CSV table of C-alpha atoms and ligand atoms in Angstrom, one decimal:
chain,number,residue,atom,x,y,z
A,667,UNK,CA,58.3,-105.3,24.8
A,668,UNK,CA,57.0,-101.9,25.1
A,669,UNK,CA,53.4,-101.5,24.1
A,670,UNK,CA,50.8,-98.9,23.7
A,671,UNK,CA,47.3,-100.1,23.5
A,672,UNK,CA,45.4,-97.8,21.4
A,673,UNK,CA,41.1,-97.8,20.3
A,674,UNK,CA,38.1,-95.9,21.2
A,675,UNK,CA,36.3,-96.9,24.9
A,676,UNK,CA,35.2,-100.7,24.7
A,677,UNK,CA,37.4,-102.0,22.1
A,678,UNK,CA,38.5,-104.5,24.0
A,679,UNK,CA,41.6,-103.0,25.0
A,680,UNK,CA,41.9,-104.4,28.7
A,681,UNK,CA,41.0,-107.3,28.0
A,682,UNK,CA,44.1,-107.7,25.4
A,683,UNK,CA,46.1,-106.2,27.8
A,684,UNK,CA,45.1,-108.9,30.5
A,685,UNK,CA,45.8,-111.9,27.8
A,686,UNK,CA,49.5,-109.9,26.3
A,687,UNK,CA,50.7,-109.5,29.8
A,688,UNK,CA,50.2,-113.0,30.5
A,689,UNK,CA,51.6,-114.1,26.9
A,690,UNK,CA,55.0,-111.5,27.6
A,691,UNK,CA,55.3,-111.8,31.3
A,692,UNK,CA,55.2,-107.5,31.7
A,693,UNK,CA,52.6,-105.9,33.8
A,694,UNK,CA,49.9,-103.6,32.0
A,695,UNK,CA,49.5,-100.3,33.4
A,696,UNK,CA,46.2,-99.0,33.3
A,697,UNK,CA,45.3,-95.0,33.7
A,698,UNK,CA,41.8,-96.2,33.7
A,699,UNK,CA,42.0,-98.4,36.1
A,700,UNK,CA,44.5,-95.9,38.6
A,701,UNK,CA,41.8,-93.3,38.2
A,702,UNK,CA,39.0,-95.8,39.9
A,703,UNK,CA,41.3,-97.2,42.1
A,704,UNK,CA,42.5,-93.7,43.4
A,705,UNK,CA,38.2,-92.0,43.6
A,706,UNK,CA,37.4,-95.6,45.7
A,707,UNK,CA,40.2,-94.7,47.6
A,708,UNK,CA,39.4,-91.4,47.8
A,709,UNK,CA,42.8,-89.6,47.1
A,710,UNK,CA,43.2,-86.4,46.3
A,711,UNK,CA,44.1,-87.6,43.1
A,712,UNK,CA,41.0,-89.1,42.9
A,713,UNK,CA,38.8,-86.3,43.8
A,714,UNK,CA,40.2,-84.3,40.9
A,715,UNK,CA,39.3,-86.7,38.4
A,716,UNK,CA,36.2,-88.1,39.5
A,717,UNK,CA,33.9,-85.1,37.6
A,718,UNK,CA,35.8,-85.8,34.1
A,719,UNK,CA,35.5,-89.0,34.6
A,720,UNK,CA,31.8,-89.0,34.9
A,721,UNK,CA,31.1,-86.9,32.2
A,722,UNK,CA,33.0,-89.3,29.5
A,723,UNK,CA,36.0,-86.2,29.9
A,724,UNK,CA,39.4,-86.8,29.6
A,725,UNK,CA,41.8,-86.0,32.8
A,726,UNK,CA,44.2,-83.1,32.6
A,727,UNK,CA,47.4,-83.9,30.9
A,728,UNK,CA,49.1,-82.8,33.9
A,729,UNK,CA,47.6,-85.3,36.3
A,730,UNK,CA,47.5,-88.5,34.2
A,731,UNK,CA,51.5,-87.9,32.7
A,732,UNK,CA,52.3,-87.5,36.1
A,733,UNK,CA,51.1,-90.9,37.4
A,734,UNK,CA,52.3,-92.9,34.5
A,735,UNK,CA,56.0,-91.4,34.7
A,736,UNK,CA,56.2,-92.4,38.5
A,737,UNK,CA,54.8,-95.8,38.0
A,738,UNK,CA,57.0,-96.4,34.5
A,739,UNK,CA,59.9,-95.3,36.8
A,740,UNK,CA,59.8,-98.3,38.9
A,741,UNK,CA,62.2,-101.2,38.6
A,742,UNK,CA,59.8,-103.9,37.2
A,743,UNK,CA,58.9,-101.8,34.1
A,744,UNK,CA,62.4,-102.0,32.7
A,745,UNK,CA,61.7,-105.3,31.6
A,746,UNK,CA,58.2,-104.2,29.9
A,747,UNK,CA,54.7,-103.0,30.2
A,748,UNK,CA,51.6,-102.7,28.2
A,749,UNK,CA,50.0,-99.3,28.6
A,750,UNK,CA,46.4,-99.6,28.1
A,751,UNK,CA,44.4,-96.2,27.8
A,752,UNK,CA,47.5,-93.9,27.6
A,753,UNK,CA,48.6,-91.4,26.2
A,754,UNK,CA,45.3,-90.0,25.0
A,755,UNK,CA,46.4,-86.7,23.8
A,756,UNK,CA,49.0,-85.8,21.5
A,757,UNK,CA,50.5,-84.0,24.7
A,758,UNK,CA,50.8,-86.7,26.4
A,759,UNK,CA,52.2,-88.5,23.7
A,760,UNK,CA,54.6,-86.3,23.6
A,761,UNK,CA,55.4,-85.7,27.1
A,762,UNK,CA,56.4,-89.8,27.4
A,763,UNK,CA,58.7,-89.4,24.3
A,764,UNK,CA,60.3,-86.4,26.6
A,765,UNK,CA,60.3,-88.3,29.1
A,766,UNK,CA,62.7,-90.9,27.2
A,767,UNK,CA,60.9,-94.1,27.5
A,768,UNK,CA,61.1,-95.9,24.0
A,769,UNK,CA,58.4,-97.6,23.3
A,770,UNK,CA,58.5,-100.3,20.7
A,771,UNK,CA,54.9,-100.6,19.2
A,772,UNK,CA,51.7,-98.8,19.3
A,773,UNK,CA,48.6,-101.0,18.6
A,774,UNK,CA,45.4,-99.5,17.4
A,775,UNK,CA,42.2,-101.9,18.4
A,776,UNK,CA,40.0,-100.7,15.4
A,777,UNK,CA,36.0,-101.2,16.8
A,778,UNK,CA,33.1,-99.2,14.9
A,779,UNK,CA,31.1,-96.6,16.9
A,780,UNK,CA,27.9,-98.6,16.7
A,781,UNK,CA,29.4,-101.7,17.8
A,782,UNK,CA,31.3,-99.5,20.9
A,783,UNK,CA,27.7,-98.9,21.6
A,784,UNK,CA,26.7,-102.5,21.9
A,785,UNK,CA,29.7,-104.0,23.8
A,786,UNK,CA,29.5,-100.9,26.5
A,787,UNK,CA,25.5,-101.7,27.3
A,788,UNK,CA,27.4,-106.1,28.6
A,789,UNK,CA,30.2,-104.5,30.2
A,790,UNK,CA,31.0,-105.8,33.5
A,791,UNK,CA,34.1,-105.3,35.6
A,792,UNK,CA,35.5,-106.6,38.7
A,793,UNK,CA,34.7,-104.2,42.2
A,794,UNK,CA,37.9,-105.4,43.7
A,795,UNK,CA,40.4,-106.0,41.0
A,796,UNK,CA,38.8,-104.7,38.4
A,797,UNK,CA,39.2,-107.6,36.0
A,798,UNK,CA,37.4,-106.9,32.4
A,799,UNK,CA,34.2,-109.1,31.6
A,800,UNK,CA,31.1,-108.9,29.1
A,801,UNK,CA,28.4,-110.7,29.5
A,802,UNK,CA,28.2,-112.3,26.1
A,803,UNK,CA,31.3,-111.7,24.7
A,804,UNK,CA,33.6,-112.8,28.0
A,805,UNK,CA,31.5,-114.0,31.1
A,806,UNK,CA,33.2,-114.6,34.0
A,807,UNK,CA,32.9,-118.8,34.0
A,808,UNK,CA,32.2,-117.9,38.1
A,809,UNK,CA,28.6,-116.6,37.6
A,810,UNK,CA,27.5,-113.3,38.8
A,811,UNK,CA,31.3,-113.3,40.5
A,812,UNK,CA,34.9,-112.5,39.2
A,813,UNK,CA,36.5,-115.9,38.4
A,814,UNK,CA,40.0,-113.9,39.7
A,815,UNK,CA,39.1,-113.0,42.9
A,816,UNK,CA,35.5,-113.6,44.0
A,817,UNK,CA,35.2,-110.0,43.6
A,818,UNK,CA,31.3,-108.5,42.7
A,819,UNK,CA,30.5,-107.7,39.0
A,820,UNK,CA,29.8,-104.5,38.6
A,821,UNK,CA,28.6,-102.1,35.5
A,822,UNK,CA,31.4,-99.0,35.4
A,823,UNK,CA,29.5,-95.5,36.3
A,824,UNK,CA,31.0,-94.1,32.8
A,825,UNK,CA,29.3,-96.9,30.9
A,826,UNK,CA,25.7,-94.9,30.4
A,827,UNK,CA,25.1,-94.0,27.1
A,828,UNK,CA,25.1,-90.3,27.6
A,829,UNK,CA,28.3,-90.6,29.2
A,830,UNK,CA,29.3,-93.6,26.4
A,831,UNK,CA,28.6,-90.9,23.7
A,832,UNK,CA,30.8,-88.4,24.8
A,833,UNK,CA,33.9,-90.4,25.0
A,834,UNK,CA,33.0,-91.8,21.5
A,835,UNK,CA,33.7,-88.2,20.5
A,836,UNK,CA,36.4,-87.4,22.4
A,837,UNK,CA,37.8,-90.1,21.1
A,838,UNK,CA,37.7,-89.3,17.9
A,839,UNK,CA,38.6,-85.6,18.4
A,840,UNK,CA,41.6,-85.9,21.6
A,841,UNK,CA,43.1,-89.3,21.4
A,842,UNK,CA,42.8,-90.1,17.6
A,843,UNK,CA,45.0,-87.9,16.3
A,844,UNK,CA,48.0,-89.9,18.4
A,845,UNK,CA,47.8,-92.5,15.7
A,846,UNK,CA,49.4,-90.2,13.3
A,847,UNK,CA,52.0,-89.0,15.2
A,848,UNK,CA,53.1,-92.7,15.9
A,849,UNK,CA,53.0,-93.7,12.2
A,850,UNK,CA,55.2,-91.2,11.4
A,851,UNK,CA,57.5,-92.1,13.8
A,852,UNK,CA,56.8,-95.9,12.5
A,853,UNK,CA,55.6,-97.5,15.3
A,854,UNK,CA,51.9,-97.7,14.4
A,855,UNK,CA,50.1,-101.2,13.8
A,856,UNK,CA,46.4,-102.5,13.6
A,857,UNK,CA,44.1,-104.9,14.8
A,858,UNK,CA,40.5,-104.8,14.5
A,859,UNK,CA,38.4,-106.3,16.4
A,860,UNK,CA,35.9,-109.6,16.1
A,861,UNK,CA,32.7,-110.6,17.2
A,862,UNK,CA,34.7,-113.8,19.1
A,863,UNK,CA,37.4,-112.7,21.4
A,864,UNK,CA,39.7,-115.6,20.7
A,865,UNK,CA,39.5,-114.0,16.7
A,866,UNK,CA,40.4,-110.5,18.2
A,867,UNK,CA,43.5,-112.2,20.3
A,868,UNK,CA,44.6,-113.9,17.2
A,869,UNK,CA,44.5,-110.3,15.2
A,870,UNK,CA,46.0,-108.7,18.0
A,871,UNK,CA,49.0,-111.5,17.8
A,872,UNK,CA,49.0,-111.1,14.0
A,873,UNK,CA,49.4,-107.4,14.2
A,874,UNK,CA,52.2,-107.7,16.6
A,875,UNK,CA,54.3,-110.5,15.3
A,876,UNK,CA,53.7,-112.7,17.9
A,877,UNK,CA,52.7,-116.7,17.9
A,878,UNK,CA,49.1,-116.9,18.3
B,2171,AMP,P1,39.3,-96.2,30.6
B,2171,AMP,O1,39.2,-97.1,31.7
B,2171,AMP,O2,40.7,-96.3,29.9
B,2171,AMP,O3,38.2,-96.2,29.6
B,2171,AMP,O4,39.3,-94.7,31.2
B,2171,AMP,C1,38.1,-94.2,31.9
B,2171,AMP,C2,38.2,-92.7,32.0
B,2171,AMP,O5,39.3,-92.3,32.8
B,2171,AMP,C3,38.3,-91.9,30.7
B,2171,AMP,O6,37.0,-91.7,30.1
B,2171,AMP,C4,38.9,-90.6,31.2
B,2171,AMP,O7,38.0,-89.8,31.8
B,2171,AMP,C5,39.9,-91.1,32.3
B,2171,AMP,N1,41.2,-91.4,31.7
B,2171,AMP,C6,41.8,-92.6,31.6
B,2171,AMP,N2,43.0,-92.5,31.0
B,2171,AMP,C7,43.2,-91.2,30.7
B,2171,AMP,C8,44.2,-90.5,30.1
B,2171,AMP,N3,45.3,-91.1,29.6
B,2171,AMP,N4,44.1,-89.1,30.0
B,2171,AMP,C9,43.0,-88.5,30.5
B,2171,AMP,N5,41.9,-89.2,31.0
B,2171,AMP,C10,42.0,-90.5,31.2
């Protein structure tokens, strides 16, 4: 299976990924997560995106479709992946079609502004692996600790609600739009989200096809 997660910031889209990659054995590639990974690093990579990324901007194209072609290029992707938080611009959309992956569906993880609001205040995520938690909706069942790897809980810098705002709308104006160009191309299905994570997962599996 080749998946695109879709949804505005704090639908729950990692934390779908986490629970389809487990379900269909493929890894989920995050951009999200290689942004972090590469300003903690500090990469040149991650220098460049650092700014955007703290002012609830999106990447340039040219950055972000660059690090998702070399990592869809290695061997274990052939069986799979989930990509969670790409494309996020019609360009980018485009650019993977170029780039001849086929990708078999496109989930949209429907979430109203006001309750992105809400789940973004209880965000948590993992310092070291950057596993997904909340702290009402998923807490980590190892305290103030990630139950993965003993990592630190920690709130994401972009999670402010200034910051939080802006991606709302850039949302809405940037990555929306990608919905329609995979509905024409008949890919597009939708899930939205629940209160209760285990309601969401069962959506999610609805939408897809897939045993709950
Ligand atoms: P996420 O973890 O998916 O919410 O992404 C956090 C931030 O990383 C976004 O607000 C963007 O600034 C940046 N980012 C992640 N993925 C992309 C992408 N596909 N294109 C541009 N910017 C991205």
């Amino acid at each position: 299976m080749k998946l695109i997660l879709l949804g505005p910031p704090g639908a729950g889209k990692g934390t779908q990924a986490e629970i389809l990659s487990q379900k269909l054995g493929i890894d989920t590639i995050s951009t999200g997560v290689m942004l972090r990974t590469a300003i903690r690093e500090g990469t040149e990579l991650g220098l460049k995106a650092q700014g955007y990324i703290n002012a609830g901007e999106l990447v340039p194209d040219e950055l972000v479709v660059g690090i998702v072609k070399e990592r869809l290029s290695q061997d274990d992707c052939k069986k799979g992946f989930i990509l969670d938080g790409f494309p996020r611009t019609t360009a980018q959309a485009e650019a993977l079609t170029a780039s001849g992956v086929e990708i078999d569906k496109v989930l949209s993880l429907e979430v109203s502004d006001e309750a992105i609001i809400e789940r973004l205040s209880g965000r948590r995520e993992c310092k070291a692996c950057g596993t997904p938690y909340h702290v009402v909706y998923k807490p980590s069942s190892a305290g103030d600790k990630c139950s993965v790897c003993g990592g630190e809980l920690i709130q994401r810098a972009d999670d402010n609600e200034a910051t939080v705002k802006n991606r709302i709308h850039v949302y809405h104006e940037q990555t929306e739009p990608i919905k329609e160009y995979y509905k024409e191309k008949g890919k597009l299905v939708i899930a939205y989200g629940q209160e209760e994570l285990a309601d969401t997962t069962r959506e999610v599996a609805k939408a897809l096809g897939l045993e709950a």
